[in-house]
Tab-separated table of C-alpha atoms in Angstrom:
chain	number	residue	atom	x	y	z
A	1	MET	CA	5.706	-18.057	68.210
A	2	PRO	CA	9.015	-17.204	66.507
A	3	HIS	CA	9.780	-18.658	63.113
A	4	GLY	CA	13.397	-18.764	62.115
A	5	PRO	CA	15.896	-21.030	60.418
A	6	GLY	CA	16.382	-23.102	63.582
A	7	GLN	CA	12.667	-23.839	64.017
A	8	ARG	CA	12.217	-24.829	60.376
A	9	ARG	CA	15.265	-27.103	60.459
A	10	ARG	CA	13.948	-28.778	63.630
A	11	ALA	CA	10.550	-29.456	62.006
A	12	GLU	CA	12.225	-31.012	58.956
A	13	ARG	CA	14.453	-33.128	61.189
A	14	THR	CA	11.408	-34.387	63.090
A	15	ALA	CA	9.703	-35.369	59.835
A	16	LEU	CA	12.896	-37.169	58.789
A	17	GLU	CA	13.150	-38.987	62.118
A	18	ARG	CA	9.522	-40.084	61.817
A	19	SER	CA	10.074	-41.312	58.238
A	20	VAL	CA	13.179	-43.253	59.262
A	21	ASP	CA	11.410	-44.815	62.267
A	22	GLU	CA	8.464	-45.911	60.110
A	23	GLY	CA	10.825	-47.188	57.412
A	24	LEU	CA	12.768	-49.242	59.952
A	25	LEU	CA	9.569	-50.842	61.251
A	26	ILE	CA	8.596	-51.848	57.714
A	27	ILE	CA	12.099	-53.118	56.930
A	28	ARG	CA	12.282	-55.124	60.176
A	29	SER	CA	8.972	-56.798	59.315
A	30	ALA	CA	10.289	-57.616	55.840
A	31	LEU	CA	13.479	-59.072	57.356
A	32	VAL	CA	11.440	-61.299	59.694
A	33	VAL	CA	9.284	-62.569	56.802
A	34	SER	CA	12.333	-63.250	54.625
A	35	ALA	CA	14.162	-65.100	57.414
A	36	THR	CA	10.988	-67.049	58.274
A	37	ASN	CA	10.686	-68.219	54.675
A	38	HIS	CA	14.341	-69.277	54.717
A	39	VAL	CA	13.898	-71.263	57.957
A	40	ILE	CA	10.763	-73.038	56.667
A	41	ARG	CA	12.275	-73.787	53.245
A	42	ARG	CA	15.445	-75.135	54.859
A	43	ALA	CA	13.419	-77.378	57.190
A	44	LEU	CA	10.859	-78.674	54.701
A	45	GLN	CA	12.739	-78.802	51.394
A	46	GLU	CA	16.220	-79.653	52.631
A	47	ALA	CA	15.266	-81.488	55.867
A	48	LEU	CA	17.814	-79.412	57.793
A	49	PRO	CA	17.365	-78.327	61.415
A	50	PHE	CA	17.209	-74.699	62.475
A	51	ASP	CA	20.704	-73.205	62.514
A	52	GLU	CA	21.001	-69.856	64.254
A	53	ASP	CA	24.317	-69.020	62.565
A	54	VAL	CA	22.875	-69.641	59.093
A	55	ALA	CA	19.733	-67.619	59.856
A	56	THR	CA	21.859	-64.796	61.271
A	57	GLN	CA	23.937	-64.640	58.096
A	58	VAL	CA	20.763	-64.601	55.978
A	59	VAL	CA	19.478	-61.596	57.941
A	60	ARG	CA	22.809	-59.747	57.678
A	61	ASP	CA	22.944	-60.411	53.912
A	62	ASP	CA	19.373	-59.147	53.494
A	63	MET	CA	20.245	-56.006	55.448
A	64	ALA	CA	23.241	-55.311	53.195
A	65	ARG	CA	21.076	-55.812	50.096
A	66	LEU	CA	18.342	-53.527	51.453
A	67	ALA	CA	20.877	-50.828	52.359
A	68	GLU	CA	22.143	-50.928	48.766
A	69	GLN	CA	18.571	-50.638	47.483
A	70	GLN	CA	17.992	-47.597	49.687
A	71	LEU	CA	21.108	-45.908	48.289
A	72	ASP	CA	19.960	-46.668	44.736
A	73	GLY	CA	16.554	-45.233	45.591
A	74	ALA	CA	18.117	-42.076	47.017
A	75	ALA	CA	20.096	-41.574	43.799
A	76	ARG	CA	16.913	-41.954	41.692
A	77	VAL	CA	15.028	-39.455	43.859
A	78	ARG	CA	17.952	-36.995	43.663
A	79	ARG	CA	17.764	-37.112	39.847
A	80	LEU	CA	13.997	-36.581	39.968
A	81	ARG	CA	14.411	-33.683	42.389
A	82	ARG	CA	16.865	-31.968	40.064
A	83	GLN	CA	14.413	-32.300	37.185
A	84	THR	CA	11.512	-30.885	39.212
A	85	GLY	CA	13.396	-27.645	39.819
A	86	ARG	CA	12.732	-26.772	36.175
A	87	ALA	CA	9.213	-28.278	35.904
A	88	TYR	CA	6.415	-25.742	36.327
A	89	GLY	CA	2.674	-26.024	35.845
A	90	GLN	CA	0.138	-28.710	36.695
A	91	SER	CA	1.064	-32.369	37.189
A	92	ARG	CA	-0.426	-34.652	34.570
A	93	HIS	CA	-0.239	-37.786	36.791
A	94	GLN	CA	1.036	-38.846	40.214
A	95	PHE	CA	4.608	-39.398	39.016
A	96	ASP	CA	4.794	-36.097	37.127
A	97	TYR	CA	6.708	-34.159	39.793
A	98	ARG	CA	6.764	-30.375	39.753
A	99	THR	CA	8.535	-27.616	41.627
A	100	ASP	CA	6.054	-27.871	44.500
A	101	ASP	CA	7.114	-31.505	45.047
A	102	ALA	CA	10.789	-30.663	45.638
A	103	GLY	CA	10.398	-30.610	49.455
A	104	ALA	CA	8.723	-34.026	49.583
A	105	LEU	CA	11.347	-35.477	47.242
A	106	LYS	CA	14.143	-34.008	49.373
A	107	LEU	CA	12.640	-35.689	52.451
A	108	ARG	CA	12.313	-38.991	50.576
A	109	GLU	CA	15.959	-38.823	49.470
A	110	ALA	CA	17.149	-38.004	52.984
A	111	THR	CA	15.028	-40.850	54.405
A	112	ALA	CA	16.500	-43.383	51.979
A	113	LYS	CA	20.056	-42.284	52.827
A	114	ALA	CA	19.344	-42.418	56.564
A	115	LEU	CA	17.762	-45.879	56.260
A	116	ALA	CA	20.804	-47.145	54.354
A	117	ALA	CA	23.103	-45.805	57.073
A	118	GLU	CA	20.912	-47.274	59.830
A	119	LEU	CA	20.778	-50.690	58.137
A	120	THR	CA	24.548	-50.684	57.735
A	121	ARG	CA	24.994	-49.782	61.405
A	122	ARG	CA	22.442	-52.302	62.695
A	123	ARG	CA	23.859	-55.075	60.508
A	124	ASP	CA	26.646	-55.363	63.105
A	125	ASP	CA	24.228	-54.986	66.040
A	126	ASP	CA	23.958	-58.529	67.465
A	127	ALA	CA	20.907	-57.633	69.561
A	128	PHE	CA	18.953	-56.275	66.581
A	129	VAL	CA	19.897	-59.148	64.263
A	130	GLY	CA	19.290	-61.701	67.032
A	131	GLY	CA	15.825	-60.238	67.634
A	132	VAL	CA	14.960	-60.619	63.947
A	133	VAL	CA	16.250	-64.227	63.928
A	134	GLU	CA	14.278	-65.139	67.050
A	135	ALA	CA	11.102	-63.540	65.670
A	136	ALA	CA	11.601	-65.486	62.422
A	137	ARG	CA	12.132	-68.762	64.279
A	138	SER	CA	9.003	-68.218	66.361
A	139	ARG	CA	6.952	-67.254	63.318
A	140	ALA	CA	8.217	-70.293	61.373
A	141	TRP	CA	7.236	-72.547	64.280
A	142	ASP	CA	3.777	-70.957	64.435
A	143	ASP	CA	3.283	-71.236	60.657
A	144	VAL	CA	4.361	-74.876	60.459
A	145	GLY	CA	2.541	-75.818	63.659
A	146	SER	CA	-0.736	-74.257	62.560
A	147	THR	CA	-0.450	-76.002	59.178
A	148	VAL	CA	-0.058	-79.376	60.914
A	149	VAL	CA	-2.994	-78.669	63.216
A	150	ASP	CA	-5.148	-77.555	60.277
A	151	ARG	CA	-4.332	-80.748	58.384
A	152	LEU	CA	-5.025	-82.963	61.383
A	153	GLY	CA	-8.205	-81.088	62.182
A	154	TRP	CA	-9.079	-83.047	65.295
A	155	ALA	CA	-5.929	-81.892	67.077
A	156	ALA	CA	-7.213	-78.324	67.114
A	157	SER	CA	-10.107	-79.131	69.464
A	158	PRO	CA	-11.710	-82.310	70.819
A	159	ALA	CA	-15.045	-83.525	69.496
A	160	PRO	CA	-18.162	-82.183	71.217
A	161	GLY	CA	-18.999	-84.290	74.273
A	162	TYR	CA	-15.448	-85.672	74.494
A	163	ASP	CA	-15.322	-85.177	78.273
A	164	ASP	CA	-18.654	-86.976	78.818
A	165	GLY	CA	-17.894	-90.470	80.126
A	166	ARG	CA	-14.130	-89.932	79.954
A	167	ASP	CA	-13.501	-91.478	83.397
A	168	GLU	CA	-15.419	-94.620	82.437
A	169	ARG	CA	-13.477	-94.935	79.169
A	170	ILE	CA	-10.144	-94.667	81.007
A	171	ARG	CA	-11.253	-97.217	83.633
A	172	GLY	CA	-12.338	-99.585	80.845
A	173	LEU	CA	-8.971	-99.137	79.137
A	174	VAL	CA	-7.004	-99.892	82.340
A	175	GLU	CA	-9.198	-102.694	83.730
A	176	GLY	CA	-10.127	-104.251	80.403
A	177	ASP	CA	-7.773	-103.737	77.467
A	178	LEU	CA	-4.514	-103.196	79.387
A	179	ALA	CA	-5.274	-106.035	81.831
A	180	ASP	CA	-5.982	-108.386	78.887
A	181	LEU	CA	-2.700	-107.361	77.240
A	182	LEU	CA	-0.766	-108.048	80.462
A	183	ARG	CA	-2.400	-111.469	80.865
A	184	ALA	CA	-1.677	-112.343	77.221
A	185	ALA	CA	1.954	-111.204	77.611
A	186	GLY	CA	2.260	-113.378	80.751
A	187	ARG	CA	0.939	-116.462	78.889
A	188	GLU	CA	3.441	-115.883	76.062
A	189	ASP	CA	6.291	-115.658	78.593
A	190	ASP	CA	5.144	-118.857	80.269
A	191	ALA	CA	4.799	-120.627	76.909
A	192	GLY	CA	8.211	-119.391	75.799
A	193	SER	CA	9.950	-120.542	78.985
A	194	GLY	CA	8.147	-123.892	78.871
A	195	ALA	CA	9.238	-124.458	75.264
A	196	GLY	CA	12.793	-123.733	76.292
A	197	LEU	CA	12.607	-126.301	79.078
A	198	SER	CA	11.148	-128.994	76.840
A	199	ARG	CA	13.999	-128.571	74.388
A	200	GLY	CA	16.573	-128.865	77.166
């Protein structure tokens, strides 16, 4: 199998693509969690309904902030990489980078730059941002709904034996309690109309 500059460049590009794809998955999850927290806080603390435009702006703002963080991270890694070119010998700890680490640091720097560019591009992608907002809305609904169910307890599942005798209970409700209520309501109507006649 031939080994030349083209093959090596392709292998590095594949590693970069994989790093960017994994980074985007992590960032998308973080965006969903952040937007979910915003939706829940807005609903519970401020008693405001879900507003898609507000949530969309929150996601776009988070993406801009994260892109800036990636660029800052790339600049830090670039400085580290320059220092490692002159650092020989054994590493004393995991952050003591040496010449052998230059390739990994170069990949990390390139990944951060690519993620920043991808976040900037996708910030204007309505489908991507809309997907994050919808995932956040759904997750907020699930989180709040499960909290309510947990607090109510009984709403999660009926008591054991609930279905036993259910038909009889419903028949008793209709023929007994509801019939009594209707009769009592009829007597009140009759009494009310009679009182009106006696005053006239």
